[in-house]
Coordinates of C-alpha atoms in Angstrom, one line a residue:
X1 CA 6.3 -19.7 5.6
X2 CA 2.3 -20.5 5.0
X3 CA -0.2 -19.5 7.2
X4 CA -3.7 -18.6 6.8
X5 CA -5.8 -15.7 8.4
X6 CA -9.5 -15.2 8.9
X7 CA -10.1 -13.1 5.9
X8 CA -8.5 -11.2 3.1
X9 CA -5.2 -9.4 4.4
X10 CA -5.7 -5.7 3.9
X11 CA -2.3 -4.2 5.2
X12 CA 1.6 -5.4 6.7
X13 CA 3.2 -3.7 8.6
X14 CA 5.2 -3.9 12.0
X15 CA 6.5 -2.4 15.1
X16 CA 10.4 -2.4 16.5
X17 CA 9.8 -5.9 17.2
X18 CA 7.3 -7.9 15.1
X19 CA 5.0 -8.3 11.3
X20 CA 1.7 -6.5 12.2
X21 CA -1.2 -7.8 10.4
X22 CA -4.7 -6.4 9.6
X23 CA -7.7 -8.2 7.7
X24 CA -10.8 -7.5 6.0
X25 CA -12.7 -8.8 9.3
X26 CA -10.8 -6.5 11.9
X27 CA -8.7 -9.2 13.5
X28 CA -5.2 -7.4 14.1
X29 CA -2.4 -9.8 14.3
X30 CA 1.3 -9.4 15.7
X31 CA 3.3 -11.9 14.4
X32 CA 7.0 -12.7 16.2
X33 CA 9.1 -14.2 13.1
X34 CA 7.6 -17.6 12.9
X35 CA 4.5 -17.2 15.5
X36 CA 1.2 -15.5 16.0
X37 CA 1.9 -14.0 19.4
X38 CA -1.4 -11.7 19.7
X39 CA -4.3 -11.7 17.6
X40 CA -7.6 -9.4 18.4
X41 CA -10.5 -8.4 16.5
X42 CA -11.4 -4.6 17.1
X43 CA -14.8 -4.5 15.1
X44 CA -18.0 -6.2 14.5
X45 CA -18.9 -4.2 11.1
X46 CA -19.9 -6.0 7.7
X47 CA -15.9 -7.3 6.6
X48 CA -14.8 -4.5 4.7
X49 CA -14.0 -5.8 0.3
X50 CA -11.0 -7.7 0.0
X51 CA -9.0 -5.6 -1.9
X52 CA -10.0 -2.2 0.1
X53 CA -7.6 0.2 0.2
X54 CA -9.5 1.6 3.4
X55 CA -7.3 0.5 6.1
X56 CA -3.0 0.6 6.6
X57 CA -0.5 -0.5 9.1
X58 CA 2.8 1.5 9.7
X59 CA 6.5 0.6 10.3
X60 CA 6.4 1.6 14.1
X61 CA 3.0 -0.3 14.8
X62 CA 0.5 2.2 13.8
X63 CA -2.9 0.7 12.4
X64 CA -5.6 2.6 11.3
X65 CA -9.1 1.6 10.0
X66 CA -11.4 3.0 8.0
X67 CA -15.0 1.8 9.2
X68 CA -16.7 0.8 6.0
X69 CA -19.4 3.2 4.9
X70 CA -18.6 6.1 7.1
X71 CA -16.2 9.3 7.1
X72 CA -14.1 8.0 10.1
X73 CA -11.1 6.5 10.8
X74 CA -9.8 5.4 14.0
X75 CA -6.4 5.4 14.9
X76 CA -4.4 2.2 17.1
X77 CA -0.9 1.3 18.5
X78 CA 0.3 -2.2 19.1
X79 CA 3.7 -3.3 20.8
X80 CA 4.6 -5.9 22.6
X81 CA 0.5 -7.3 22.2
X82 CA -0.7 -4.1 24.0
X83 CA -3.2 -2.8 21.9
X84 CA -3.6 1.2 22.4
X85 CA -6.7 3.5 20.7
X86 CA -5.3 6.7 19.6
X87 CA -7.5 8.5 17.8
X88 CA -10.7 9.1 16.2
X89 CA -10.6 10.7 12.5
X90 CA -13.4 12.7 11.0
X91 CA -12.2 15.1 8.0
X92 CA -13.8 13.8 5.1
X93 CA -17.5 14.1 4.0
X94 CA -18.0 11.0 1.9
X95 CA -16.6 7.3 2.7
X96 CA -12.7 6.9 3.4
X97 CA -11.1 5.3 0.3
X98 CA -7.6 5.2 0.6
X99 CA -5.2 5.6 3.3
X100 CA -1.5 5.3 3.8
X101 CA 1.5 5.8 5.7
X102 CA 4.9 7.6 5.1
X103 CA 7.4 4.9 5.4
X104 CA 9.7 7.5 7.8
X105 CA 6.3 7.0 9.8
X106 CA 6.2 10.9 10.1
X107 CA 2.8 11.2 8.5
X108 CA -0.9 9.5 7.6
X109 CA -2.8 10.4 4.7
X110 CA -6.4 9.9 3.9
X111 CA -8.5 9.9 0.5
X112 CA -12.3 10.0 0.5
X113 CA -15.2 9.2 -2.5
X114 CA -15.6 13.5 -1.6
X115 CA -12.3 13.7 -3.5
X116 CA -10.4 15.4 -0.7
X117 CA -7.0 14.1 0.8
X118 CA -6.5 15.1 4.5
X119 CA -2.3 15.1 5.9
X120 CA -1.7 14.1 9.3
X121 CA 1.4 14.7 11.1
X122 CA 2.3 11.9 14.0
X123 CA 1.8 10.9 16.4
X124 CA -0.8 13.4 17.3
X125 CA -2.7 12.7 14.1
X126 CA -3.1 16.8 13.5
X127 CA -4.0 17.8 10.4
X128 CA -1.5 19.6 8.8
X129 CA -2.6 20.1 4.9
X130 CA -5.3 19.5 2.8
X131 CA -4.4 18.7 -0.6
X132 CA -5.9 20.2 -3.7
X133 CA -9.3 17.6 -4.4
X134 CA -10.1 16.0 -7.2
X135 CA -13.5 16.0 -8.8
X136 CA -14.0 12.1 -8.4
X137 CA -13.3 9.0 -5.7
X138 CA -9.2 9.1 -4.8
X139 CA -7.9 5.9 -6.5
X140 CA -4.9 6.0 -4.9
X141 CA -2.3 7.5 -2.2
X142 CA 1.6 7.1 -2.3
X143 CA 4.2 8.8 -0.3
X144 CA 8.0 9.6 -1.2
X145 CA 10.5 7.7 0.4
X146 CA 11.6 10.6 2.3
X147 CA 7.7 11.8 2.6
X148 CA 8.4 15.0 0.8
X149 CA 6.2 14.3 -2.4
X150 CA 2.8 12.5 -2.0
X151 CA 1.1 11.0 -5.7
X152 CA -2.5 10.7 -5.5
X153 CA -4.7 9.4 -7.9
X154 CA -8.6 9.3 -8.6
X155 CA -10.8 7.7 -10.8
X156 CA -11.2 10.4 -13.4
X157 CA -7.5 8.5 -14.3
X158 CA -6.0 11.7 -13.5
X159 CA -2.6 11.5 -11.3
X160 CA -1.3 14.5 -9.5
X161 CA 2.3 14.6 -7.8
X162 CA 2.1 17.0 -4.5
X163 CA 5.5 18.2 -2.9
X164 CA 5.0 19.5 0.3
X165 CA 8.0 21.2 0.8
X166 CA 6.4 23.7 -1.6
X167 CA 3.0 22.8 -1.5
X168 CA 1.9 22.8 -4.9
X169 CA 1.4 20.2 -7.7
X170 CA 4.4 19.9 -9.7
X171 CA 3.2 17.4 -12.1
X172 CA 0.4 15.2 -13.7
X173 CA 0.4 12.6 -15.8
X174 CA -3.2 10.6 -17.2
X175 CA -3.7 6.8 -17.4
X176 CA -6.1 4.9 -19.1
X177 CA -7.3 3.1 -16.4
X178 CA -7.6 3.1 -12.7
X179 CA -4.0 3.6 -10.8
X180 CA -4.2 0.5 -8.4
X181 CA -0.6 0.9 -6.8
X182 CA 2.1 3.1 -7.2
X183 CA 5.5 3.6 -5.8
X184 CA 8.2 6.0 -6.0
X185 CA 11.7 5.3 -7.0
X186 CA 15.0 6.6 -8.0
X187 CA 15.4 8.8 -5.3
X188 CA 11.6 10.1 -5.7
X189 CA 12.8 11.0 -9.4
X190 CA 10.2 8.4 -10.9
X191 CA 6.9 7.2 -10.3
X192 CA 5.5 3.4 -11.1
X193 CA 2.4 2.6 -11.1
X194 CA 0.0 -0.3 -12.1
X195 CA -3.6 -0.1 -13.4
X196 CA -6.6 -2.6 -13.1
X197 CA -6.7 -3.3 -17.0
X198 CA -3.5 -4.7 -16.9
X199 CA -1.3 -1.3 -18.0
X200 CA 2.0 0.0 -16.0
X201 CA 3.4 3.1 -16.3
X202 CA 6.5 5.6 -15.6
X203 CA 6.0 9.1 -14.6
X204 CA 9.7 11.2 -14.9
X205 CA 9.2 14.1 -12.6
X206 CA 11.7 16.1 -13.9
X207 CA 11.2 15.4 -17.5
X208 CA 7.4 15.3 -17.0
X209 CA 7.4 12.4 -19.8
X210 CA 5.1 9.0 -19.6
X211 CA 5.8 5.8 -20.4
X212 CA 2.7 4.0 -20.3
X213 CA 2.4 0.3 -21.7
X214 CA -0.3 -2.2 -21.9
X215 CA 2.3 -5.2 -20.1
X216 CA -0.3 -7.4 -18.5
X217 CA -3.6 -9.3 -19.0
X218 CA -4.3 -9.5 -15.8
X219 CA -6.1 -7.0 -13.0
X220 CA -3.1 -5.6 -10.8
X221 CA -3.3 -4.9 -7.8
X222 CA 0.0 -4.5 -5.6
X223 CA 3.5 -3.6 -6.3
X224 CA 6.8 -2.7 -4.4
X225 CA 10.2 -2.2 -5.3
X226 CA 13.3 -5.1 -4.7
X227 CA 15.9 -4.2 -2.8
X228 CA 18.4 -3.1 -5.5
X229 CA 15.6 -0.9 -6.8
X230 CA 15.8 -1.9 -10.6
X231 CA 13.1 -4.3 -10.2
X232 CA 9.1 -4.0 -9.2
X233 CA 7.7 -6.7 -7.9
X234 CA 3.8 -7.1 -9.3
X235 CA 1.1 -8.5 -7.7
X236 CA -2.4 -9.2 -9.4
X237 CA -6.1 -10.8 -8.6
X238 CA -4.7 -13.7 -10.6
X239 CA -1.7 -16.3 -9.3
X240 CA 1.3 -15.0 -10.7
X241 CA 3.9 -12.8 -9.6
X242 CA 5.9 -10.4 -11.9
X243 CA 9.3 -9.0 -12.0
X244 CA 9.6 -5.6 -14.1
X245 CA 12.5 -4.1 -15.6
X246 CA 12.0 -0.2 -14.3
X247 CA 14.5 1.1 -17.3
X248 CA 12.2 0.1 -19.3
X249 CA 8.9 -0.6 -18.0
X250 CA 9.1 -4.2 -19.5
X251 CA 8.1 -7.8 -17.5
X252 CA 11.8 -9.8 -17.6
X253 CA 10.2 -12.7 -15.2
X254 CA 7.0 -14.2 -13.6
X255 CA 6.1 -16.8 -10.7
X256 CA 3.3 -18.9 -10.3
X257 CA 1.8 -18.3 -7.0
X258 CA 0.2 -21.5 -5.2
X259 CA -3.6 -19.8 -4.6
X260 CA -5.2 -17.6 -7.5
X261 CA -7.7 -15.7 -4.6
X262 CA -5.5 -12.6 -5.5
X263 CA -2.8 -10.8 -4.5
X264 CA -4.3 -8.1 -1.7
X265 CA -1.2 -6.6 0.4
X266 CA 2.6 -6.3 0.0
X267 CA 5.4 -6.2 2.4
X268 CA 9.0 -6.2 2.1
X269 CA 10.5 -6.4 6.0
X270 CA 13.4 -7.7 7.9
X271 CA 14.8 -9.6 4.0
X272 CA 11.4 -11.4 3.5
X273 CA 8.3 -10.6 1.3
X274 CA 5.4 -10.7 2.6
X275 CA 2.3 -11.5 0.5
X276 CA -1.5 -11.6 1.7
X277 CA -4.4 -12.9 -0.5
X278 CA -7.7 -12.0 -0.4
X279 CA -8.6 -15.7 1.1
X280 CA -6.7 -14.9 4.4
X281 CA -3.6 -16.8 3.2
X282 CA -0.1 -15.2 3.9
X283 CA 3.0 -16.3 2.3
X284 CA 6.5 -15.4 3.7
X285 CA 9.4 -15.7 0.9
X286 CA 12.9 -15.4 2.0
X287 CA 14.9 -12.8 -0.4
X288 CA 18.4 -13.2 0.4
X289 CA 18.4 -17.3 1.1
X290 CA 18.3 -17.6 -3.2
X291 CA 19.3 -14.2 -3.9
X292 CA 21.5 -15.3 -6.3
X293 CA 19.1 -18.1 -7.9
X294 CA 16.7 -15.4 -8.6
X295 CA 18.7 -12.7 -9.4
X296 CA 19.7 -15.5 -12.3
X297 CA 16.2 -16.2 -13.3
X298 CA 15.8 -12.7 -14.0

């Protein structure tokens, strides 16, 4: 599937039902497999950058915005196109950055330009930790798949792993650039993660060992994991998409994308990936239709 938005798509997510979509402009979408079934723009402020980081959508139809030179975030619901305010966040001193979701949808987290990182517990959006601050803007937020360790970055390129279980930093690793993504994997034993200047890199927890490679020539942007976990997929501000070997941190296969606006949000839902570029345009592959055409290419 094609289908273009209003502006660049910032977050996917989705509810029991339906794909929940939020853009740069404020226009929240709720998309039922092959239609637009509600669509509603929540704001008037100047469009937030393309490739903010500013704004998320949960799995169970949470949204929340960060409004664009401020230290708030407000908090929605959508289901079945009812639209429902929640909450209004103010924790940080400086600017929102960053925000994300736990997958288990159990908890929000928020990173600032003050360096702070504020954890919410759902749905009453309590605060329930602060995390130990950094000295510079928060780069980057990433939750375990079972929400138990958090990895935050900042732009002094330093990378801290949180568990909150014991609620302490149990490692760090350095890049050499900006962490623009990251993502857990093998059972929250490793961390990925992808920089602007085109370096990816694999942080083993237990070890505590890097290995940090300059792969790509390209600014990255998103990634996500496939479904057999072996592969990440990588998204950049450029037209291609990559496949990389996580044994090795090595690229094994790219795909020209049709637009080269940028690759600005990542989904993988209901056996389909979801891609949004920073022109509005959203592209829906089917991963189990040529499962085994792909799996091939690789």
């Amino acid at each position: 599937g094609k289908y273009k938005l209003n502006s660049s798509i910032l977050s996917i997510g989705s509810n029991k039902n339906n794909i929940i979509l939020l853009d740069s402009s404020y226009h929240i979408y709720e998309f039922d497999t092959n239609t637009f079934i509600y669509t509603k723009k929540v704001f008037d402020f100047e469009n937030h950058h393309p490739f903010s980081k500013a704004c998320a959508v949960s799995m169970q139809g949470y949204i929340a915005i960060g409004i664009p030179k401020s230290n708030i975030c407000e908090i929605f619901h959508l289901e079945n196109k009812n639209l429902k305010h929640i909450k209004t966040l103010e924790w940080h001193k400086a600017d929102i950055y960053n925000i994300r979701f736990s997958r288990d949808g159990k908890f929000l987290i928020t990173g600032g330009e003050d360096g702070k990182e504020f954890l919410f517990r759902l749905p009453d959006f309590n605060v329930v930790n602060i995390l130990p601050p950094r000295p510079d803007y928060i780069s980057n937020i990433h939750f375990g798949r079972i929400a138990n360790l958090i990895v935050y970055s900042s732009y002094d390129l330093h990378n801290c792993v949180f568990n909150m279980e014991q609620n302490k930093i149990i490692g760090t690793f350095t890049t050499n650039n900006v962490v623009e993504d990251i993502v857990f994997f093998d059972d929250d034993k490793k961390i990925f993660c992808i920089c602007s200047n085109g370096d990816s890199a694999i942080y083993d927890i237990e070890s505590k060992t890097l290995n940090l490679k300059h792969n790509y020539d390209e600014w990255l942007t998103r990634s996500g994991l496939s479904k057999d976990g072996n592969y990440a997929y990588i998204g950049s501000r450029g037209n291609l998409l990559s496949y990389l070997d996580l044994a090795t941190n090595s690229p094994k296969y790219q795909a020209k994308l049709e637009f080269e606006y940028g690759v600005t949000s990542m989904r993988v839902a209901n056996a389909k990936l979801y891609l949004g570029y920073s022109d509005g345009h959203l592209h829906i592959f089917d991963l189990v239709k040529f499962e085994d055409k792909l799996q091939i290419a690789i």
